[in-house]
Amino acid sequence: IPALVFLLSLFGAVIQKTKASCPQCPENASCVNNTYCTCDPGYTSGSGQKLFTFPLEICKAVETRVITDNCSEERQTFNLNVQMNSMDIRCRDIIQGDPQGPSAVAFISYSSLGNIINATFFEEMNGKDRLYLNSQVVSAAIGPKRNVSLSTPVMLTFQHVKINPRSKKVFCVYWESTEQGGQWSRDGCFLISMNKSHTTCNSTHLSSFAVLMALTSQEEDPMLTVITYVGLSLSLLCLLLAALTFLLCKAIQNTSTSLHLQLSLCLFLAHLLFLMGIDQTEPKVLCAIIAGALHYLYLAAFTWMLLEGLHLFLTARNLTVANYSSINRLMKWVMFPVGYGCPAVIVAISAASRCWLHLDQGFIWGFLGPVCAIFSVNLIFFLLVFWILKRKLSSLNSEVSTIQNTRMLTFKATAQLFILGCTWCLGFLQVGPAARVMAYLFTIINSLQGFFIFLVYCLLSQQVQKQYQKWFREMIKSKSESETYTLSSKVGPDSKPSEVRQVKRKY
């Protein structure tokens, strides 16, 4: 359709506030004498006027081609390019069997029209999907009084506004004029191919075209949600018990216990904030604060896992050394600045960039980058420690290196693998046919990380077991003394010995 008719069809669909004529000129236009606007070189106004003040006027890039030789080649095709968008059209479709006089074709690209007729004018939009326009709006037209239907589909190539889109749902659409004004439609438009930067479509008619993309919302698995909440709730209880054990059990307090305590505290706060604030997306300020706090707490937890792996490796390497003072001094100097300082630097960089884990700008690697590095290093530490322990066991006599000791070593080493966060690599395996199984494994194992910490560092520790037994005996003794005192107060000081014995016997 002619450009003027196309613009007039928009006025019934869009109502905009009137702008001042000048100097608020449209994109690709400049002001003249503080009164009129004019399009920049290479652009023309939608109305065809050189000077204009109309508030909805736009400037468009146009490439035209005039045919004068009546299509000398049977399969001759013309390629027109404007603003990184292109169109391939057959010569025969331009002249449409009319050899009299020259024929012309025009290809127009609108820089800002997509802001006016955006994805909200697409009636096929699914309520679960968020659609957006990811190309400029282009128009194709041949000479006046020509049929817009084509014998051979025209091929259109659009450059993406957002490069490397995450969407796999793409729509090639054209603008269909209606009595209400107009809407985007897919009739006669077909998707040919798509890559990170361009989408190719074809159409059996000429009109105004664009590319719509959908940010498809993933359906939540209710079972995974239940597993997450149950597992994290159990981990919160275990982490709280573990932290209290590390704080109150004097017999086990050392550098290793300090590492366990800090790891437990970071994971406890991170899990608690996750359960309480993961659905708090409004207001935006609160959402940003929660995202920043989760970013910091989980990074801090992973950093303490790295320090745990380092301390475990240094301890295993110095098994033959009786004095561990050098290791303890090193860890005391390093652990707090590294454990809480490094995550703060990473989060500060993300905050300064005003973006929390934004996938389109790559800030997700502000979290995944350190995490990948940490569990890779911890996996190496784990393998080295396992090799050192196996070598030490093999050097002992056969009575010491028993099957029971080997089984216990294997169990503790495997649990240590979970504690050091190496199981997070399962998150990268959620692709292909095994994605669902990996998702369940990832959710179950990592939501129970607090349980593994309490199991390995508390329940399987002989010193902690003795301390638990001591606390339990003291509780029983205290309860027994309290009950005895209560019975004595009920009997009274003037009671006879026989009455006291009778009360005790009944009790």
Short mmCIF file of C-alpha atoms in Angstrom, two decimals:
data_model
loop_
_atom_site.label_atom_id
_atom_site.label_comp_id
_atom_site.label_asym_id
_atom_site.label_seq_id
_atom_site.Cartn_x
_atom_site.Cartn_y
_atom_site.Cartn_z
CA ILE A 1 0.00 0.00 0.00
CA PRO A 2 1.21 3.57 -0.46
CA ALA A 3 2.98 4.98 2.57
CA LEU A 4 0.38 7.72 3.18
CA VAL A 5 -2.51 5.22 3.27
CA PHE A 6 -0.52 3.02 5.62
CA LEU A 7 0.07 5.89 8.04
CA LEU A 8 -3.59 6.96 7.95
CA SER A 9 -4.64 3.43 8.91
CA LEU A 10 -2.67 3.78 12.14
CA PHE A 11 -4.57 6.81 13.39
CA GLY A 12 -7.68 4.75 14.14
CA ALA A 13 -5.63 2.27 16.22
CA VAL A 14 -3.30 4.60 18.15
CA ILE A 15 -3.97 7.77 20.12
CA GLN A 16 -0.90 9.69 21.22
CA LYS A 17 -0.34 12.94 23.01
CA THR A 18 0.40 15.84 20.70
CA LYS A 19 4.03 16.90 20.66
CA ALA A 20 5.38 20.35 20.12
CA SER A 21 6.18 20.76 16.41
CA CYS A 22 9.76 21.85 16.95
CA PRO A 23 12.36 21.25 18.23
CA GLN A 24 10.80 17.87 19.24
CA CYS A 25 11.26 16.36 15.83
CA PRO A 26 10.95 12.60 15.17
CA GLU A 27 13.92 10.29 14.90
CA ASN A 28 16.17 10.89 11.85
CA ALA A 29 14.85 14.47 11.50
CA SER A 30 16.16 17.92 12.39
CA CYS A 31 14.63 21.29 13.15
CA VAL A 32 14.47 24.18 10.67
CA ASN A 33 14.19 27.79 11.95
CA ASN A 34 12.74 26.55 15.24
CA THR A 35 9.45 26.03 13.42
CA TYR A 36 9.50 23.08 11.05
CA CYS A 37 11.06 19.61 10.98
CA THR A 38 12.71 18.02 8.00
CA CYS A 39 13.99 14.48 7.48
CA ASP A 40 17.72 13.86 7.34
CA PRO A 41 19.42 12.97 4.03
CA GLY A 42 18.47 9.45 2.95
CA TYR A 43 15.08 9.66 4.68
CA THR A 44 11.67 10.92 3.58
CA SER A 45 8.60 11.86 5.60
CA GLY A 46 5.60 9.55 5.70
CA SER A 47 3.37 12.24 4.21
CA GLY A 48 5.86 13.11 1.49
CA GLN A 49 6.25 16.72 2.72
CA LYS A 50 9.74 18.15 3.00
CA LEU A 51 8.83 20.47 5.89
CA PHE A 52 6.27 19.37 8.45
CA THR A 53 4.92 20.06 11.95
CA PHE A 54 2.50 17.13 12.20
CA PRO A 55 3.04 15.46 15.65
CA LEU A 56 2.74 11.86 14.38
CA GLU A 57 4.98 12.35 11.36
CA ILE A 58 7.87 9.90 10.95
CA CYS A 59 10.97 9.76 8.79
CA LYS A 60 11.64 6.57 6.86
CA ALA A 61 14.53 5.12 4.93
CA VAL A 62 13.61 4.27 1.36
CA GLU A 63 15.26 2.38 -1.47
CA THR A 64 13.53 2.28 -4.84
CA ARG A 65 14.20 0.38 -8.04
CA VAL A 66 12.81 1.32 -11.48
CA ILE A 67 12.35 -1.36 -14.18
CA THR A 68 12.63 -0.13 -17.76
CA ASP A 69 13.80 -3.18 -19.72
CA ASN A 70 10.69 -5.33 -19.20
CA CYS A 71 12.69 -7.93 -17.20
CA SER A 72 15.36 -9.03 -19.64
CA GLU A 73 16.06 -12.20 -17.61
CA GLU A 74 13.30 -14.66 -16.81
CA ARG A 75 14.36 -15.31 -13.19
CA GLN A 76 15.81 -11.90 -12.47
CA THR A 77 15.57 -10.94 -8.79
CA PHE A 78 16.14 -7.54 -7.20
CA ASN A 79 17.60 -7.04 -3.74
CA LEU A 80 16.72 -3.86 -1.84
CA ASN A 81 18.44 -2.90 1.45
CA VAL A 82 17.55 -0.28 4.03
CA GLN A 83 18.95 0.01 7.57
CA MET A 84 20.31 -3.58 7.64
CA ASN A 85 16.95 -5.00 6.46
CA SER A 86 16.59 -6.45 2.98
CA MET A 87 13.99 -7.71 0.50
CA ASP A 88 14.35 -10.04 -2.50
CA ILE A 89 11.58 -9.72 -5.10
CA ARG A 90 11.19 -11.20 -8.59
CA CYS A 91 11.25 -8.78 -11.51
CA ARG A 92 8.13 -10.38 -13.02
CA ASP A 93 6.17 -9.55 -9.86
CA ILE A 94 7.16 -5.89 -10.15
CA ILE A 95 5.89 -5.38 -13.70
CA GLN A 96 3.02 -7.93 -13.25
CA GLY A 97 2.74 -8.60 -16.99
CA ASP A 98 2.34 -4.91 -17.92
CA PRO A 99 5.17 -4.01 -20.34
CA GLN A 100 3.95 -0.46 -20.98
CA GLY A 101 6.06 2.18 -19.29
CA PRO A 102 8.53 1.84 -16.42
CA SER A 103 7.65 -0.02 -13.21
CA ALA A 104 8.97 0.74 -9.74
CA VAL A 105 9.29 -0.98 -6.38
CA ALA A 106 9.97 0.72 -3.04
CA PHE A 107 11.32 -0.77 0.19
CA ILE A 108 10.83 1.39 3.30
CA SER A 109 12.18 0.98 6.84
CA TYR A 110 10.67 2.91 9.77
CA SER A 111 13.05 3.65 12.64
CA SER A 112 10.51 4.48 15.37
CA LEU A 113 7.21 3.11 14.09
CA GLY A 114 7.63 -0.02 16.20
CA ASN A 115 7.18 2.09 19.33
CA ILE A 116 3.69 2.99 18.11
CA ILE A 117 2.40 -0.29 16.67
CA ASN A 118 4.10 -2.69 19.05
CA ALA A 119 3.29 -6.28 20.03
CA THR A 120 0.08 -5.28 21.86
CA PHE A 121 -1.65 -5.17 18.45
CA PHE A 122 -1.14 -8.91 17.96
CA GLU A 123 -4.42 -10.66 18.82
CA GLU A 124 -2.90 -14.16 18.79
CA MET A 125 -0.81 -13.33 21.85
CA ASN A 126 -0.87 -16.03 24.53
CA GLY A 127 -1.46 -14.80 28.06
CA LYS A 128 1.54 -16.82 29.31
CA ASP A 129 3.92 -15.28 26.78
CA ARG A 130 5.40 -11.78 26.77
CA LEU A 131 5.64 -10.59 23.19
CA TYR A 132 7.92 -7.85 21.93
CA LEU A 133 8.84 -6.37 18.57
CA ASN A 134 12.40 -7.40 17.69
CA SER A 135 12.80 -5.66 14.33
CA GLN A 136 12.06 -2.42 12.61
CA VAL A 137 8.78 -2.12 10.72
CA VAL A 138 9.33 -2.29 6.94
CA SER A 139 6.98 -1.69 4.02
CA ALA A 140 7.13 -2.93 0.44
CA ALA A 141 5.12 -1.43 -2.41
CA ILE A 142 5.09 -1.52 -6.19
CA GLY A 143 3.75 1.12 -8.61
CA PRO A 144 0.24 2.52 -8.23
CA LYS A 145 -2.73 0.42 -9.30
CA ARG A 146 -0.69 -2.74 -8.96
CA ASN A 147 -1.93 -5.89 -7.27
CA VAL A 148 -0.15 -6.58 -3.95
CA SER A 149 -0.52 -10.37 -4.37
CA LEU A 150 2.55 -12.08 -5.78
CA SER A 151 3.09 -15.15 -7.92
CA THR A 152 6.37 -15.88 -6.11
CA PRO A 153 6.78 -15.16 -2.36
CA VAL A 154 8.94 -12.16 -1.53
CA MET A 155 11.79 -12.86 0.91
CA LEU A 156 12.39 -10.44 3.79
CA THR A 157 15.43 -10.42 6.09
CA PHE A 158 15.18 -8.47 9.36
CA GLN A 159 18.00 -7.44 11.66
CA HIS A 160 17.18 -8.03 15.32
CA VAL A 161 16.87 -5.07 17.65
CA LYS A 162 17.96 -7.36 20.52
CA ILE A 163 20.85 -9.51 19.36
CA ASN A 164 20.94 -13.18 20.43
CA PRO A 165 17.36 -13.34 21.72
CA ARG A 166 16.49 -16.07 24.20
CA SER A 167 13.10 -16.66 22.59
CA LYS A 168 12.47 -19.73 20.46
CA LYS A 169 8.97 -18.52 19.55
CA VAL A 170 9.11 -16.23 16.50
CA PHE A 171 6.28 -14.73 14.42
CA CYS A 172 6.57 -13.17 10.97
CA VAL A 173 3.66 -10.71 10.76
CA TYR A 174 2.20 -8.03 8.52
CA TRP A 175 0.00 -5.03 9.29
CA GLU A 176 -3.64 -5.73 8.39
CA SER A 177 -5.94 -2.72 8.15
CA THR A 178 -9.31 -3.15 9.83
CA GLU A 179 -12.32 -1.02 10.61
CA GLN A 180 -10.93 -0.49 14.12
CA GLY A 181 -7.62 0.71 12.71
CA GLY A 182 -5.39 -2.31 12.21
CA GLN A 183 -3.58 -5.25 13.79
CA TRP A 184 -0.67 -7.62 13.23
CA SER A 185 -1.55 -10.81 11.36
CA ARG A 186 0.35 -13.93 10.24
CA ASP A 187 -1.76 -14.74 7.17
CA GLY A 188 0.53 -15.37 4.22
CA CYS A 189 3.72 -14.75 6.25
CA PHE A 190 6.05 -17.64 7.04
CA LEU A 191 9.25 -18.05 9.04
CA ILE A 192 12.19 -19.36 6.98
CA SER A 193 15.16 -19.20 9.35
CA MET A 194 16.51 -17.40 12.39
CA ASN A 195 19.95 -16.90 13.95
CA LYS A 196 21.36 -14.66 16.67
CA SER A 197 21.15 -11.46 14.64
CA HIS A 198 18.64 -11.95 11.80
CA THR A 199 15.30 -13.50 10.96
CA THR A 200 14.25 -14.42 7.41
CA CYS A 201 10.58 -14.57 6.38
CA ASN A 202 8.66 -14.82 3.14
CA SER A 203 5.27 -13.45 2.19
CA THR A 204 2.81 -14.04 -0.64
CA HIS A 205 1.75 -10.39 -0.67
CA LEU A 206 3.18 -6.93 -0.11
CA SER A 207 2.36 -4.90 2.98
CA SER A 208 4.14 -3.67 6.09
CA PHE A 209 6.05 -6.35 7.99
CA ALA A 210 7.84 -6.99 11.29
CA VAL A 211 9.15 -9.78 13.52
CA LEU A 212 7.53 -10.54 16.88
CA MET A 213 9.19 -12.71 19.51
CA ALA A 214 7.82 -14.24 22.69
CA LEU A 215 9.55 -14.63 26.03
CA THR A 216 7.96 -17.98 26.81
CA SER A 217 7.31 -18.52 30.49
CA GLN A 218 8.30 -21.98 31.65
CA GLU A 219 5.63 -23.98 33.40
CA GLU A 220 6.60 -24.78 36.98
CA ASP A 221 6.72 -28.39 38.07
CA PRO A 222 4.69 -28.55 41.32
CA MET A 223 6.64 -31.60 42.51
CA LEU A 224 9.96 -29.75 42.13
CA THR A 225 8.49 -26.85 44.09
CA VAL A 226 7.43 -29.18 46.92
CA ILE A 227 10.86 -30.87 46.96
CA THR A 228 12.58 -27.48 47.06
CA TYR A 229 10.55 -26.19 50.00
CA VAL A 230 10.74 -29.44 51.99
CA GLY A 231 14.47 -29.88 51.33
CA LEU A 232 15.34 -26.27 52.19
CA SER A 233 13.20 -26.40 55.35
CA LEU A 234 15.06 -29.53 56.50
CA SER A 235 18.37 -27.87 55.62
CA LEU A 236 17.43 -24.79 57.67
CA LEU A 237 16.79 -26.96 60.74
CA CYS A 238 20.02 -28.92 60.26
CA LEU A 239 22.07 -25.76 59.63
CA LEU A 240 20.68 -24.15 62.79
CA LEU A 241 21.57 -27.24 64.86
CA ALA A 242 25.02 -27.40 63.26
CA ALA A 243 25.71 -23.70 63.96
CA LEU A 244 24.65 -24.10 67.61
CA THR A 245 26.90 -27.17 67.90
CA PHE A 246 29.93 -25.32 66.49
CA LEU A 247 29.30 -22.40 68.83
CA LEU A 248 28.63 -24.34 72.07
CA CYS A 249 30.82 -27.42 71.74
CA LYS A 250 34.15 -26.24 73.17
CA ALA A 251 35.94 -29.52 72.50
CA ILE A 252 35.83 -29.15 68.72
CA GLN A 253 36.41 -25.42 68.33
CA ASN A 254 39.35 -24.77 66.00
CA THR A 255 40.04 -23.34 62.53
CA SER A 256 38.10 -26.11 60.83
CA THR A 257 35.08 -25.48 63.05
CA SER A 258 35.21 -21.76 62.24
CA LEU A 259 35.00 -22.60 58.54
CA HIS A 260 32.04 -24.93 59.18
CA LEU A 261 30.29 -22.25 61.23
CA GLN A 262 30.65 -19.50 58.61
CA LEU A 263 29.49 -21.83 55.83
CA SER A 264 26.47 -22.88 57.88
CA LEU A 265 25.52 -19.26 58.68
CA CYS A 266 25.78 -18.13 55.05
CA LEU A 267 23.73 -21.07 53.77
CA PHE A 268 21.15 -20.62 56.54
CA LEU A 269 20.61 -16.94 55.74
CA ALA A 270 20.58 -17.58 51.97
CA HIS A 271 18.02 -20.42 52.22
CA LEU A 272 15.85 -18.43 54.62
CA LEU A 273 15.86 -15.35 52.38
CA PHE A 274 15.16 -17.52 49.34
CA LEU A 275 12.09 -19.10 50.94
CA MET A 276 10.76 -15.77 52.22
CA GLY A 277 11.56 -13.45 49.32
CA ILE A 278 11.75 -15.43 46.07
CA ASP A 279 8.21 -14.36 45.07
CA GLN A 280 8.64 -10.72 46.12
CA THR A 281 8.92 -9.13 42.67
CA GLU A 282 7.08 -5.92 43.57
CA PRO A 283 8.05 -3.21 44.31
CA LYS A 284 11.13 -3.11 42.10
CA VAL A 285 13.34 -1.66 44.84
CA LEU A 286 12.53 -4.53 47.19
CA CYS A 287 13.10 -7.02 44.37
CA ALA A 288 16.52 -5.51 43.66
CA ILE A 289 17.48 -5.61 47.36
CA ILE A 290 16.46 -9.27 47.68
CA ALA A 291 18.31 -10.18 44.47
CA GLY A 292 21.44 -8.41 45.68
CA ALA A 293 21.29 -10.05 49.11
CA LEU A 294 20.79 -13.52 47.59
CA HIS A 295 23.62 -12.86 45.16
CA TYR A 296 25.96 -11.96 48.03
CA LEU A 297 24.91 -14.73 50.45
CA TYR A 298 25.16 -17.56 47.92
CA LEU A 299 28.48 -16.25 46.61
CA ALA A 300 29.75 -16.03 50.19
CA ALA A 301 28.57 -19.60 50.84
CA PHE A 302 30.43 -20.85 47.77
CA THR A 303 33.54 -18.92 48.80
CA TRP A 304 33.47 -20.63 52.21
CA MET A 305 33.08 -23.96 50.40
CA LEU A 306 36.28 -23.11 48.52
CA LEU A 307 38.05 -22.38 51.81
CA GLU A 308 36.70 -25.68 53.20
CA GLY A 309 38.20 -27.51 50.23
CA LEU A 310 41.53 -25.70 50.62
CA HIS A 311 41.72 -26.48 54.34
CA LEU A 312 40.79 -30.12 53.73
CA PHE A 313 43.55 -30.46 51.12
CA LEU A 314 46.19 -28.78 53.31
CA THR A 315 45.23 -30.99 56.26
CA ALA A 316 45.38 -34.17 54.18
CA ARG A 317 48.72 -33.18 52.67
CA ASN A 318 50.25 -32.66 56.13
CA LEU A 319 48.96 -35.87 57.72
CA THR A 320 52.48 -36.82 58.75
CA VAL A 321 53.10 -33.46 60.44
CA ALA A 322 52.19 -33.32 64.09
CA ASN A 323 51.99 -29.52 64.32
CA TYR A 324 49.26 -27.85 62.23
CA SER A 325 50.00 -24.35 63.48
CA SER A 326 51.25 -23.14 60.08
CA ILE A 327 48.01 -24.21 58.38
CA ASN A 328 45.89 -22.65 61.11
CA ARG A 329 47.79 -19.35 60.94
CA LEU A 330 47.38 -19.23 57.15
CA MET A 331 43.65 -19.94 57.29
CA LYS A 332 43.06 -17.40 60.09
CA TRP A 333 44.70 -14.68 58.02
CA VAL A 334 42.97 -15.63 54.78
CA MET A 335 39.49 -16.90 55.53
CA PHE A 336 37.53 -13.82 56.65
CA PRO A 337 38.89 -11.32 54.07
CA VAL A 338 38.39 -13.89 51.29
CA GLY A 339 35.15 -15.41 52.59
CA TYR A 340 33.28 -12.12 52.89
CA GLY A 341 35.41 -9.69 50.87
CA CYS A 342 35.53 -11.37 47.45
CA PRO A 343 31.73 -11.81 47.19
CA ALA A 344 31.27 -8.17 48.23
CA VAL A 345 33.53 -6.99 45.38
CA ILE A 346 31.62 -9.05 42.79
CA VAL A 347 28.22 -7.87 44.05
CA ALA A 348 29.43 -4.25 44.14
CA ILE A 349 30.43 -4.47 40.48
CA SER A 350 26.99 -5.82 39.59
CA ALA A 351 25.29 -3.11 41.65
CA ALA A 352 27.39 -0.38 40.05
CA SER A 353 26.22 -1.63 36.67
CA ARG A 354 22.59 -1.29 37.86
CA CYS A 355 21.73 -4.83 36.92
CA TRP A 356 21.09 -7.92 39.01
CA LEU A 357 21.78 -11.14 37.10
CA HIS A 358 20.32 -9.81 33.84
CA LEU A 359 20.58 -12.57 31.27
CA ASP A 360 20.51 -10.28 28.22
CA GLN A 361 23.59 -8.37 29.43
CA GLY A 362 25.52 -11.39 30.63
CA PHE A 363 25.48 -10.46 34.32
CA ILE A 364 24.31 -13.98 35.19
CA TRP A 365 28.02 -14.81 34.95
CA GLY A 366 28.57 -12.51 37.91
CA PHE A 367 27.21 -15.50 39.82
CA LEU A 368 27.83 -18.51 37.58
CA GLY A 369 31.42 -17.54 36.75
CA PRO A 370 32.72 -17.70 40.36
CA VAL A 371 30.51 -20.72 41.11
CA CYS A 372 31.90 -22.70 38.15
CA ALA A 373 35.46 -21.82 39.15
CA ILE A 374 34.85 -22.77 42.80
CA PHE A 375 33.29 -26.18 42.26
CA SER A 376 35.92 -26.99 39.62
CA VAL A 377 38.72 -26.23 42.11
CA ASN A 378 36.88 -28.09 44.90
CA LEU A 379 36.46 -31.11 42.65
CA ILE A 380 40.22 -31.13 42.12
CA PHE A 381 40.77 -30.78 45.89
CA PHE A 382 38.38 -33.67 46.52
CA LEU A 383 40.17 -35.98 44.07
CA LEU A 384 43.57 -35.08 45.54
CA VAL A 385 42.38 -35.65 49.10
CA PHE A 386 40.80 -38.97 48.18
CA TRP A 387 44.03 -40.08 46.51
CA ILE A 388 46.14 -39.02 49.52
CA LEU A 389 43.88 -40.86 51.98
CA LYS A 390 43.81 -44.01 49.90
CA ARG A 391 47.60 -43.98 49.69
CA LYS A 392 47.89 -43.51 53.46
CA LEU A 393 45.50 -46.39 54.10
CA SER A 394 47.40 -48.69 51.78
CA SER A 395 50.63 -47.92 53.64
CA LEU A 396 49.13 -49.09 56.94
CA ASN A 397 49.02 -52.74 58.00
CA SER A 398 46.22 -55.00 56.88
CA GLU A 399 44.48 -54.89 60.27
CA VAL A 400 43.97 -51.13 60.05
CA SER A 401 43.08 -50.99 56.36
CA THR A 402 39.85 -52.95 56.68
CA ILE A 403 36.76 -53.00 54.52
CA GLN A 404 34.85 -51.10 57.20
CA ASN A 405 37.36 -48.23 57.23
CA THR A 406 37.32 -48.09 53.43
CA ARG A 407 33.54 -47.91 53.39
CA MET A 408 33.49 -45.15 55.99
CA LEU A 409 36.16 -43.22 54.07
CA THR A 410 34.20 -43.52 50.85
CA PHE A 411 30.98 -42.37 52.52
CA LYS A 412 32.59 -39.34 54.18
CA ALA A 413 34.44 -38.38 51.02
CA THR A 414 31.22 -38.58 48.98
CA ALA A 415 29.37 -36.46 51.55
CA GLN A 416 32.26 -34.00 51.47
CA LEU A 417 31.77 -33.77 47.70
CA PHE A 418 28.18 -32.62 48.30
CA ILE A 419 29.25 -30.16 51.01
CA LEU A 420 31.85 -28.54 48.74
CA GLY A 421 29.14 -27.67 46.21
CA CYS A 422 30.43 -29.86 43.38
CA THR A 423 26.92 -31.24 42.78
CA TRP A 424 25.90 -27.85 41.38
CA CYS A 425 27.39 -29.01 38.08
CA LEU A 426 24.16 -31.02 37.68
CA GLY A 427 22.50 -27.71 36.85
CA PHE A 428 24.46 -27.55 33.59
CA LEU A 429 23.30 -31.03 32.59
CA GLN A 430 19.62 -30.08 32.41
CA VAL A 431 19.49 -30.37 28.63
CA GLY A 432 18.18 -32.94 26.22
CA PRO A 433 16.03 -35.96 27.12
CA ALA A 434 17.61 -36.30 30.59
CA ALA A 435 16.79 -32.70 31.58
CA ARG A 436 13.87 -33.66 33.83
CA VAL A 437 15.84 -36.34 35.69
CA MET A 438 18.78 -33.96 36.17
CA ALA A 439 16.42 -31.27 37.42
CA TYR A 440 15.11 -33.61 40.13
CA LEU A 441 18.63 -34.75 41.11
CA PHE A 442 19.87 -31.16 41.24
CA THR A 443 16.93 -30.02 43.38
CA ILE A 444 17.04 -32.95 45.82
CA ILE A 445 20.81 -33.03 46.39
CA ASN A 446 21.43 -29.30 46.66
CA SER A 447 18.38 -28.54 48.80
CA LEU A 448 19.75 -31.09 51.33
CA GLN A 449 23.20 -29.53 51.56
CA GLY A 450 22.53 -28.38 55.13
CA PHE A 451 21.58 -31.94 56.10
CA PHE A 452 24.92 -33.25 54.75
CA ILE A 453 26.81 -30.62 56.77
CA PHE A 454 25.03 -31.61 59.99
CA LEU A 455 25.49 -35.32 59.24
CA VAL A 456 29.23 -35.24 58.44
CA TYR A 457 30.47 -32.54 60.83
CA CYS A 458 28.18 -33.30 63.80
CA LEU A 459 26.47 -36.69 63.82
CA LEU A 460 29.51 -38.61 62.49
CA SER A 461 32.03 -36.82 64.71
CA GLN A 462 33.01 -38.82 67.79
CA GLN A 463 33.81 -35.65 69.77
CA VAL A 464 30.43 -34.17 68.96
CA GLN A 465 28.70 -37.46 69.78
CA LYS A 466 30.35 -37.45 73.21
CA GLN A 467 29.31 -33.84 73.72
CA TYR A 468 25.72 -34.67 72.71
CA GLN A 469 25.72 -37.59 75.20
CA LYS A 470 27.07 -35.30 77.92
CA TRP A 471 24.39 -32.69 77.20
CA PHE A 472 21.71 -35.38 77.15
CA ARG A 473 22.83 -36.81 80.53
CA GLU A 474 22.91 -33.32 82.02
CA MET A 475 19.39 -32.65 80.73
CA ILE A 476 18.12 -35.95 82.20
CA LYS A 477 19.88 -35.24 85.50
CA SER A 478 18.53 -31.72 85.66
CA LYS A 479 15.02 -32.93 84.88
CA SER A 480 15.28 -35.65 87.51
CA GLU A 481 16.50 -33.20 90.17
CA SER A 482 13.71 -30.80 89.26
CA GLU A 483 11.08 -33.52 89.63
CA THR A 484 12.59 -34.67 92.94
CA TYR A 485 12.51 -31.10 94.24
CA THR A 486 8.89 -30.76 93.15
CA LEU A 487 7.90 -33.97 94.95
CA SER A 488 9.74 -32.89 98.09
CA SER A 489 7.94 -29.57 98.13
CA LYS A 490 4.60 -31.34 97.75
CA VAL A 491 5.25 -33.70 100.69
CA GLY A 492 6.41 -30.88 102.98
CA PRO A 493 8.95 -30.69 105.82
CA ASP A 494 6.56 -32.02 108.51
CA SER A 495 5.68 -35.21 106.69
CA LYS A 496 6.58 -38.55 108.24
CA PRO A 497 9.30 -40.72 106.66
CA SER A 498 6.74 -43.44 105.94
CA GLU A 499 4.61 -40.97 104.01
CA VAL A 500 7.61 -39.83 101.96
CA ARG A 501 8.48 -43.43 101.11
CA GLN A 502 4.86 -44.09 100.18
CA VAL A 503 4.79 -41.11 97.82
CA LYS A 504 8.05 -42.15 96.18
CA ARG A 505 6.74 -45.69 95.79
CA LYS A 506 3.58 -44.44 94.08
CA TYR A 507 5.62 -42.23 91.84
#
